[in-house]
Amino acid sequence: MFDDRSPIYLQIANGIKDEVLSGALKEDEQIMSTNQYAAFYQINPATAAKGFAQLVEEGVLYKKRGIGMFVSPDARQRLRSRRRERFFADVVDPMLAEARMVGIDVDEIAAYLKGGS
Amino acid sequence: MSPRRLVALTLLRIYRPVALWFWVTMIVCVAVGMTVVSRLTDPTFSLWLVIAGSATKYWLGVVGLLLVGLHLRQFVANGITRHDFLAGAALAGALLAVLFAAAVPLGHAAEQLLLGLSGPLPAQYPTTSPGTALREFGHLLPAAPAYLVAGGAAAAGFYRFGAWGGLALLPIAVLPVAAAEALLGVDENGGFAVRFVPYAVAVLITVTATALGALLFHREVRDVAIRRGTA
Amino acid sequence: MMISLRDVTVRYCDTVAVDGITLDLEPGKIYGLLGRNGSGKTSLLSVLASYRRPSAGTVTIDGTDPFENSALMRDTAFIRDSLDVTDQDRIAKVLDVAGRLRPTWDADYAEHLVDVFALEPRRRVSALSRGQRSSLGVVLGLAARAPLTILDEVYLGMDAAARTAFYRELLGDYLAHPRTIILSTHLIEEVAGLFEQVIVIDRGRLLLHEDTDTFKARGVAVTGPAAAVEAFVAGRTVLSEQALGGVRQATLYGALDHDEVVRAETAGLTLAPVGVQDLFVHLTSGAAEGTPRTEARR
């Protein structure tokens, strides 16, 4: 379920972000409580709480006292634009580095892109 | 409920079936034994007094051993302090001592009753009466706690100090028993005898020795490390 | 139940099992106590549970010495692998005694756990297998609902299925009835997710005490050409090294920040996380194997 690559709380946070982006979690929708997360993933509730705190800081979630955690109304928008900003640095640049390493030039890539999707 | 009362009640509950078994066994043995003897000859002794008079004390001595060997660990593991455990054990022990000491003269009376059913009592049979019953009780009542405390103190010595330490402390631990046996023992006919000193003095010495034994017991246990049992 | 240990030392004749440990534990968390066999885990926990007095140092729970304190001992449940029960007793009797002595005991929950672990109440403790004894230990530890629950390697002898059930029950009951739980273990990998904080002790000394996430991130395995690896790990704490031909792998202690990660990857090095089990092994085997490298000591 969780790997060793990054702290579990970050993996939880990223999981929620993915759900927001994909639309599985709607804006202003309540997410599972820390206890529910803990029981579901068999982890310490403090870890889930840390993940939520991270998302609150990033503005993806907000807290309603006594009720729980909710997805921010503009969460999807925010996440999308952040990912868009980093798309070229995080996804395209590594691809280009790999292409360079194996000797594929940009024209080949462009042709593939045009032909494919 | 205070912890010590809780300990006392729990110990009594644990030993209820064991004690029952003890008395039933004794009654059966004595009943059978006395029947056999009286068929063969006229009994000049009370089998009950011979057996029960001693067995009672030894049984309590073993319980004293078990308090350290079994129950100390069991009770501390369930959140009871050593002090409360000893206090509760003392309460339970006192009750057991009184009950067991009373059972002996009662059994004697029952034995006499049953003997009398099959004919006249043998001439030399030690008969019971309120006076003798009280005497029997008066002998066992100081002796019973002496054995209990001696058992506990002896076991605690071994528990805390190992084999050699326990052995070294053994003479002190068994002092109560030595006093009880020397001064308030049972003679060859199963009768109760007071030796060397008058009864009151004998009781005083026995009680003092028991108190010393109890002090040793307490000192050994009050801050002892709870070792793992054999796993 | 704020727990404070100050310079706690436990000596047996001429062996020092616990050597001056100072530790503060906040209430209501699940702690993992990690240490090799003989590292002093059980001795430390025995002191905490008032099973023995420390040879030196102080233990306080909420500012009071718990040793022989009725209220604090009543609020503590210490289950060790030797199981402090009468072997001749039946399981039902063991649970009955616990129920009488412990005010917080939940008999229904105990019954549920007996079912979960497939124990037979009429069986005598002496007739139980190793795994079943451990299961009984878990029942005693969890059903007690003690505000301070200490489980010392209770899983020994349990098969994987039983352990999974144990972790599930432990977490479930912790969520429903929060309390301080200290679990000592060396099967770290499968249970690390349950711990909020880990405490690592080695040869009687405290190595570290921190959030599980921080601990997990402390190990990085750097693999690549020998020269590049050497250059990269210079000046860092290295837990171990392996060489295969021209390739070297070094296990580093200390998380790398983003820039360092980029530097490593640019130099052609591969970075991989180190599992907590491996990290633990590396941390605690330093001097034992006589490695000349810097040991990870605080």
Short mmCIF file of N, CA and C in Angstrom, two decimals, chain B residues 35-136:
data_model
loop_
_atom_site.label_atom_id
_atom_site.label_comp_id
_atom_site.label_asym_id
_atom_site.label_seq_id
_atom_site.Cartn_x
_atom_site.Cartn_y
_atom_site.Cartn_z
N THR B 35 -12.63 -46.66 60.05
CA THR B 35 -13.48 -47.85 59.91
C THR B 35 -12.63 -49.11 59.94
N VAL B 36 -11.57 -49.12 59.16
CA VAL B 36 -10.68 -50.28 59.11
C VAL B 36 -10.10 -50.57 60.49
N VAL B 37 -9.58 -49.54 61.13
CA VAL B 37 -8.96 -49.72 62.44
C VAL B 37 -9.96 -50.26 63.45
N SER B 38 -11.16 -49.67 63.46
CA SER B 38 -12.12 -50.09 64.48
C SER B 38 -12.65 -51.48 64.23
N ARG B 39 -12.54 -51.98 63.01
CA ARG B 39 -12.90 -53.37 62.74
C ARG B 39 -11.87 -54.30 63.36
N LEU B 40 -10.61 -53.85 63.32
CA LEU B 40 -9.51 -54.71 63.76
C LEU B 40 -9.30 -54.64 65.28
N THR B 41 -9.42 -53.44 65.80
CA THR B 41 -9.12 -53.29 67.23
C THR B 41 -9.85 -52.07 67.77
N ASP B 42 -9.66 -51.80 69.04
CA ASP B 42 -10.25 -50.59 69.61
C ASP B 42 -9.27 -49.44 69.45
N PRO B 43 -9.67 -48.47 68.72
CA PRO B 43 -8.72 -47.36 68.51
C PRO B 43 -8.46 -46.58 69.80
N THR B 44 -7.19 -46.37 70.05
CA THR B 44 -6.82 -45.58 71.25
C THR B 44 -6.47 -44.16 70.88
N PHE B 45 -6.72 -43.85 69.65
CA PHE B 45 -6.36 -42.51 69.19
C PHE B 45 -7.45 -42.00 68.26
N SER B 46 -7.40 -40.77 67.97
CA SER B 46 -8.31 -40.18 66.99
C SER B 46 -7.52 -39.98 65.71
N LEU B 47 -7.87 -40.76 64.70
CA LEU B 47 -7.17 -40.65 63.42
C LEU B 47 -7.30 -39.23 62.86
N TRP B 48 -8.44 -38.65 63.11
CA TRP B 48 -8.68 -37.31 62.62
C TRP B 48 -7.68 -36.33 63.23
N LEU B 49 -7.50 -36.41 64.53
CA LEU B 49 -6.57 -35.49 65.17
C LEU B 49 -5.15 -35.71 64.68
N VAL B 50 -4.78 -36.99 64.51
CA VAL B 50 -3.43 -37.28 64.05
C VAL B 50 -3.20 -36.67 62.68
N ILE B 51 -4.15 -36.96 61.77
CA ILE B 51 -3.95 -36.51 60.39
C ILE B 51 -4.27 -35.03 60.25
N ALA B 52 -5.50 -34.67 60.61
CA ALA B 52 -5.91 -33.29 60.38
C ALA B 52 -5.10 -32.32 61.22
N GLY B 53 -4.74 -32.76 62.41
CA GLY B 53 -3.96 -31.88 63.27
C GLY B 53 -2.68 -31.41 62.61
N SER B 54 -2.03 -32.30 61.87
CA SER B 54 -0.78 -31.93 61.20
C SER B 54 -1.01 -31.39 59.80
N ALA B 55 -1.88 -32.10 59.07
CA ALA B 55 -2.06 -31.76 57.66
C ALA B 55 -2.50 -30.31 57.49
N THR B 56 -3.36 -29.86 58.40
CA THR B 56 -3.84 -28.48 58.34
C THR B 56 -2.68 -27.51 58.29
N LYS B 57 -1.74 -27.74 59.19
CA LYS B 57 -0.62 -26.81 59.29
C LYS B 57 0.27 -26.89 58.04
N TYR B 58 0.54 -28.10 57.59
CA TYR B 58 1.41 -28.23 56.42
C TYR B 58 0.77 -27.63 55.19
N TRP B 59 -0.54 -27.85 55.05
CA TRP B 59 -1.26 -27.30 53.91
C TRP B 59 -1.10 -25.78 53.87
N LEU B 60 -1.29 -25.17 55.05
CA LEU B 60 -1.15 -23.71 55.11
C LEU B 60 0.29 -23.29 54.83
N GLY B 61 1.23 -24.10 55.26
CA GLY B 61 2.63 -23.81 54.97
C GLY B 61 2.88 -23.79 53.47
N VAL B 62 2.29 -24.76 52.77
CA VAL B 62 2.46 -24.82 51.32
C VAL B 62 1.81 -23.60 50.66
N VAL B 63 0.64 -23.21 51.18
CA VAL B 63 0.00 -22.01 50.64
C VAL B 63 0.94 -20.81 50.79
N GLY B 64 1.62 -20.76 51.94
CA GLY B 64 2.60 -19.69 52.13
C GLY B 64 3.67 -19.72 51.04
N LEU B 65 4.15 -20.91 50.71
CA LEU B 65 5.13 -21.06 49.64
C LEU B 65 4.57 -20.57 48.31
N LEU B 66 3.32 -20.97 48.04
CA LEU B 66 2.71 -20.62 46.76
C LEU B 66 2.44 -19.13 46.62
N LEU B 67 2.24 -18.47 47.74
CA LEU B 67 2.02 -17.03 47.67
C LEU B 67 3.16 -16.35 46.92
N VAL B 68 4.36 -16.81 47.21
CA VAL B 68 5.52 -16.24 46.52
C VAL B 68 5.75 -16.93 45.19
N GLY B 69 5.65 -18.26 45.18
CA GLY B 69 5.96 -19.00 43.97
C GLY B 69 4.99 -18.76 42.83
N LEU B 70 3.73 -18.55 43.14
CA LEU B 70 2.73 -18.37 42.08
C LEU B 70 2.11 -16.97 42.08
N HIS B 71 1.61 -16.58 43.26
CA HIS B 71 0.66 -15.47 43.26
C HIS B 71 1.26 -14.08 43.22
N LEU B 72 2.44 -13.92 43.76
CA LEU B 72 3.07 -12.59 43.75
C LEU B 72 3.13 -12.06 42.33
N ARG B 73 3.67 -12.89 41.46
CA ARG B 73 3.79 -12.52 40.04
C ARG B 73 2.42 -12.26 39.43
N GLN B 74 1.50 -13.16 39.73
CA GLN B 74 0.15 -13.08 39.15
C GLN B 74 -0.54 -11.78 39.54
N PHE B 75 -0.41 -11.40 40.81
CA PHE B 75 -1.11 -10.21 41.28
C PHE B 75 -0.43 -8.92 40.82
N VAL B 76 0.89 -8.89 40.85
CA VAL B 76 1.58 -7.69 40.38
C VAL B 76 1.30 -7.48 38.89
N ALA B 77 1.25 -8.59 38.15
CA ALA B 77 0.96 -8.49 36.72
C ALA B 77 -0.43 -7.93 36.47
N ASN B 78 -1.30 -8.05 37.46
CA ASN B 78 -2.64 -7.50 37.31
C ASN B 78 -2.79 -6.16 38.03
N GLY B 79 -1.67 -5.50 38.25
CA GLY B 79 -1.72 -4.12 38.72
C GLY B 79 -1.79 -3.93 40.24
N ILE B 80 -1.49 -4.97 41.02
CA ILE B 80 -1.54 -4.85 42.47
C ILE B 80 -0.12 -4.60 42.99
N THR B 81 0.00 -3.69 43.96
CA THR B 81 1.33 -3.46 44.53
C THR B 81 1.70 -4.62 45.44
N ARG B 82 3.01 -4.78 45.66
CA ARG B 82 3.48 -5.86 46.54
C ARG B 82 2.90 -5.69 47.92
N HIS B 83 2.85 -4.44 48.37
CA HIS B 83 2.34 -4.14 49.71
C HIS B 83 0.88 -4.58 49.84
N ASP B 84 0.05 -4.18 48.87
CA ASP B 84 -1.36 -4.56 48.93
C ASP B 84 -1.52 -6.06 48.82
N PHE B 85 -0.65 -6.69 48.05
CA PHE B 85 -0.72 -8.15 47.93
C PHE B 85 -0.45 -8.80 49.28
N LEU B 86 0.59 -8.37 49.97
CA LEU B 86 0.91 -8.95 51.28
C LEU B 86 -0.21 -8.69 52.28
N ALA B 87 -0.75 -7.46 52.24
CA ALA B 87 -1.82 -7.12 53.17
C ALA B 87 -3.05 -7.98 52.91
N GLY B 88 -3.40 -8.13 51.64
CA GLY B 88 -4.55 -8.96 51.29
C GLY B 88 -4.31 -10.42 51.65
N ALA B 89 -3.08 -10.88 51.41
CA ALA B 89 -2.75 -12.27 51.75
C ALA B 89 -2.84 -12.48 53.25
N ALA B 90 -2.44 -11.48 54.01
CA ALA B 90 -2.52 -11.58 55.46
C ALA B 90 -3.99 -11.72 55.90
N LEU B 91 -4.86 -10.92 55.29
CA LEU B 91 -6.29 -11.00 55.61
C LEU B 91 -6.84 -12.39 55.31
N ALA B 92 -6.56 -12.83 54.08
CA ALA B 92 -7.06 -14.14 53.66
C ALA B 92 -6.47 -15.24 54.54
N GLY B 93 -5.17 -15.12 54.82
CA GLY B 93 -4.50 -16.11 55.65
C GLY B 93 -5.09 -16.19 57.04
N ALA B 94 -5.40 -15.04 57.60
CA ALA B 94 -5.98 -15.01 58.94
C ALA B 94 -7.32 -15.74 58.95
N LEU B 95 -8.13 -15.47 57.94
CA LEU B 95 -9.43 -16.13 57.86
C LEU B 95 -9.28 -17.63 57.71
N LEU B 96 -8.38 -18.03 56.81
CA LEU B 96 -8.13 -19.45 56.59
C LEU B 96 -7.65 -20.12 57.88
N ALA B 97 -6.77 -19.45 58.60
CA ALA B 97 -6.24 -20.00 59.83
C ALA B 97 -7.38 -20.27 60.82
N VAL B 98 -8.24 -19.29 60.98
CA VAL B 98 -9.37 -19.45 61.92
C VAL B 98 -10.28 -20.59 61.46
N LEU B 99 -10.63 -20.61 60.20
CA LEU B 99 -11.53 -21.64 59.68
C LEU B 99 -10.92 -23.03 59.82
N PHE B 100 -9.65 -23.16 59.45
CA PHE B 100 -9.00 -24.46 59.50
C PHE B 100 -8.83 -24.92 60.94
N ALA B 101 -8.47 -23.97 61.81
CA ALA B 101 -8.29 -24.33 63.21
C ALA B 101 -9.61 -24.79 63.81
N ALA B 102 -10.71 -24.18 63.38
CA ALA B 102 -12.03 -24.57 63.89
C ALA B 102 -12.47 -25.90 63.32
N ALA B 103 -12.06 -26.20 62.12
CA ALA B 103 -12.50 -27.44 61.47
C ALA B 103 -11.98 -28.67 62.19
N VAL B 104 -10.83 -28.56 62.82
CA VAL B 104 -10.24 -29.75 63.46
C VAL B 104 -11.09 -30.25 64.63
N PRO B 105 -11.40 -29.39 65.61
CA PRO B 105 -12.28 -29.90 66.68
C PRO B 105 -13.66 -30.31 66.18
N LEU B 106 -14.15 -29.63 65.17
CA LEU B 106 -15.45 -30.02 64.61
C LEU B 106 -15.36 -31.43 64.01
N GLY B 107 -14.28 -31.68 63.29
CA GLY B 107 -14.09 -32.99 62.71
C GLY B 107 -13.94 -34.07 63.78
N HIS B 108 -13.26 -33.68 64.84
CA HIS B 108 -13.10 -34.61 65.96
C HIS B 108 -14.45 -35.02 66.51
N ALA B 109 -15.30 -34.04 66.70
CA ALA B 109 -16.64 -34.31 67.20
C ALA B 109 -17.41 -35.20 66.24
N ALA B 110 -17.27 -34.94 64.97
CA ALA B 110 -17.97 -35.76 63.97
C ALA B 110 -17.46 -37.19 64.00
N GLU B 111 -16.14 -37.31 64.13
CA GLU B 111 -15.53 -38.65 64.18
C GLU B 111 -16.07 -39.44 65.37
N GLN B 112 -16.11 -38.76 66.51
CA GLN B 112 -16.60 -39.41 67.73
C GLN B 112 -18.05 -39.83 67.55
N LEU B 113 -18.82 -38.96 66.93
CA LEU B 113 -20.23 -39.25 66.68
C LEU B 113 -20.38 -40.51 65.83
N LEU B 114 -19.61 -40.56 64.75
CA LEU B 114 -19.72 -41.69 63.83
C LEU B 114 -19.25 -42.99 64.49
N LEU B 115 -18.18 -42.89 65.27
CA LEU B 115 -17.69 -44.06 66.00
C LEU B 115 -18.76 -44.59 66.94
N GLY B 116 -19.41 -43.64 67.61
CA GLY B 116 -20.42 -44.00 68.60
C GLY B 116 -21.63 -44.67 67.99
N LEU B 117 -21.84 -44.47 66.69
CA LEU B 117 -23.01 -45.05 66.03
C LEU B 117 -22.93 -46.56 65.98
N SER B 118 -21.69 -47.09 65.88
CA SER B 118 -21.56 -48.54 65.70
C SER B 118 -21.31 -49.24 67.03
N GLY B 119 -21.62 -48.57 68.13
CA GLY B 119 -21.44 -49.24 69.41
C GLY B 119 -20.84 -48.29 70.43
N PRO B 120 -20.52 -48.78 71.59
CA PRO B 120 -19.95 -47.90 72.62
C PRO B 120 -18.55 -47.45 72.21
N LEU B 121 -18.16 -46.30 72.67
CA LEU B 121 -16.84 -45.78 72.32
C LEU B 121 -15.74 -46.59 72.99
N PRO B 122 -14.65 -46.83 72.31
CA PRO B 122 -13.50 -47.51 72.93
C PRO B 122 -13.03 -46.71 74.14
N ALA B 123 -12.54 -47.46 75.13
CA ALA B 123 -12.21 -46.83 76.42
C ALA B 123 -11.14 -45.76 76.28
N GLN B 124 -10.15 -46.05 75.44
CA GLN B 124 -9.01 -45.13 75.40
C GLN B 124 -9.11 -44.08 74.30
N TYR B 125 -10.23 -44.07 73.64
CA TYR B 125 -10.38 -43.08 72.57
C TYR B 125 -10.44 -41.67 73.18
N PRO B 126 -9.66 -40.77 72.66
CA PRO B 126 -9.69 -39.40 73.20
C PRO B 126 -11.01 -38.72 72.89
N THR B 127 -11.85 -38.62 73.91
CA THR B 127 -13.16 -38.05 73.65
C THR B 127 -13.09 -36.53 73.57
N THR B 128 -14.10 -36.02 72.92
CA THR B 128 -14.13 -34.58 72.81
C THR B 128 -15.23 -34.00 73.69
N SER B 129 -15.02 -32.77 74.06
CA SER B 129 -16.00 -32.05 74.85
C SER B 129 -15.78 -30.59 74.54
N PRO B 130 -16.68 -29.73 74.97
CA PRO B 130 -16.44 -28.30 74.70
C PRO B 130 -15.04 -27.86 75.16
N GLY B 131 -14.63 -28.40 76.29
CA GLY B 131 -13.31 -28.04 76.81
C GLY B 131 -12.19 -28.48 75.90
N THR B 132 -12.24 -29.78 75.50
CA THR B 132 -11.17 -30.27 74.65
C THR B 132 -11.22 -29.59 73.28
N ALA B 133 -12.45 -29.34 72.82
CA ALA B 133 -12.57 -28.67 71.52
C ALA B 133 -11.88 -27.31 71.55
N LEU B 134 -12.10 -26.61 72.63
CA LEU B 134 -11.48 -25.30 72.77
C LEU B 134 -9.96 -25.42 72.83
N ARG B 135 -9.50 -26.48 73.50
CA ARG B 135 -8.05 -26.69 73.62
C ARG B 135 -7.44 -26.96 72.26
N GLU B 136 -8.14 -27.83 71.50
CA GLU B 136 -7.63 -28.15 70.17
C GLU B 136 -7.56 -26.88 69.30
#
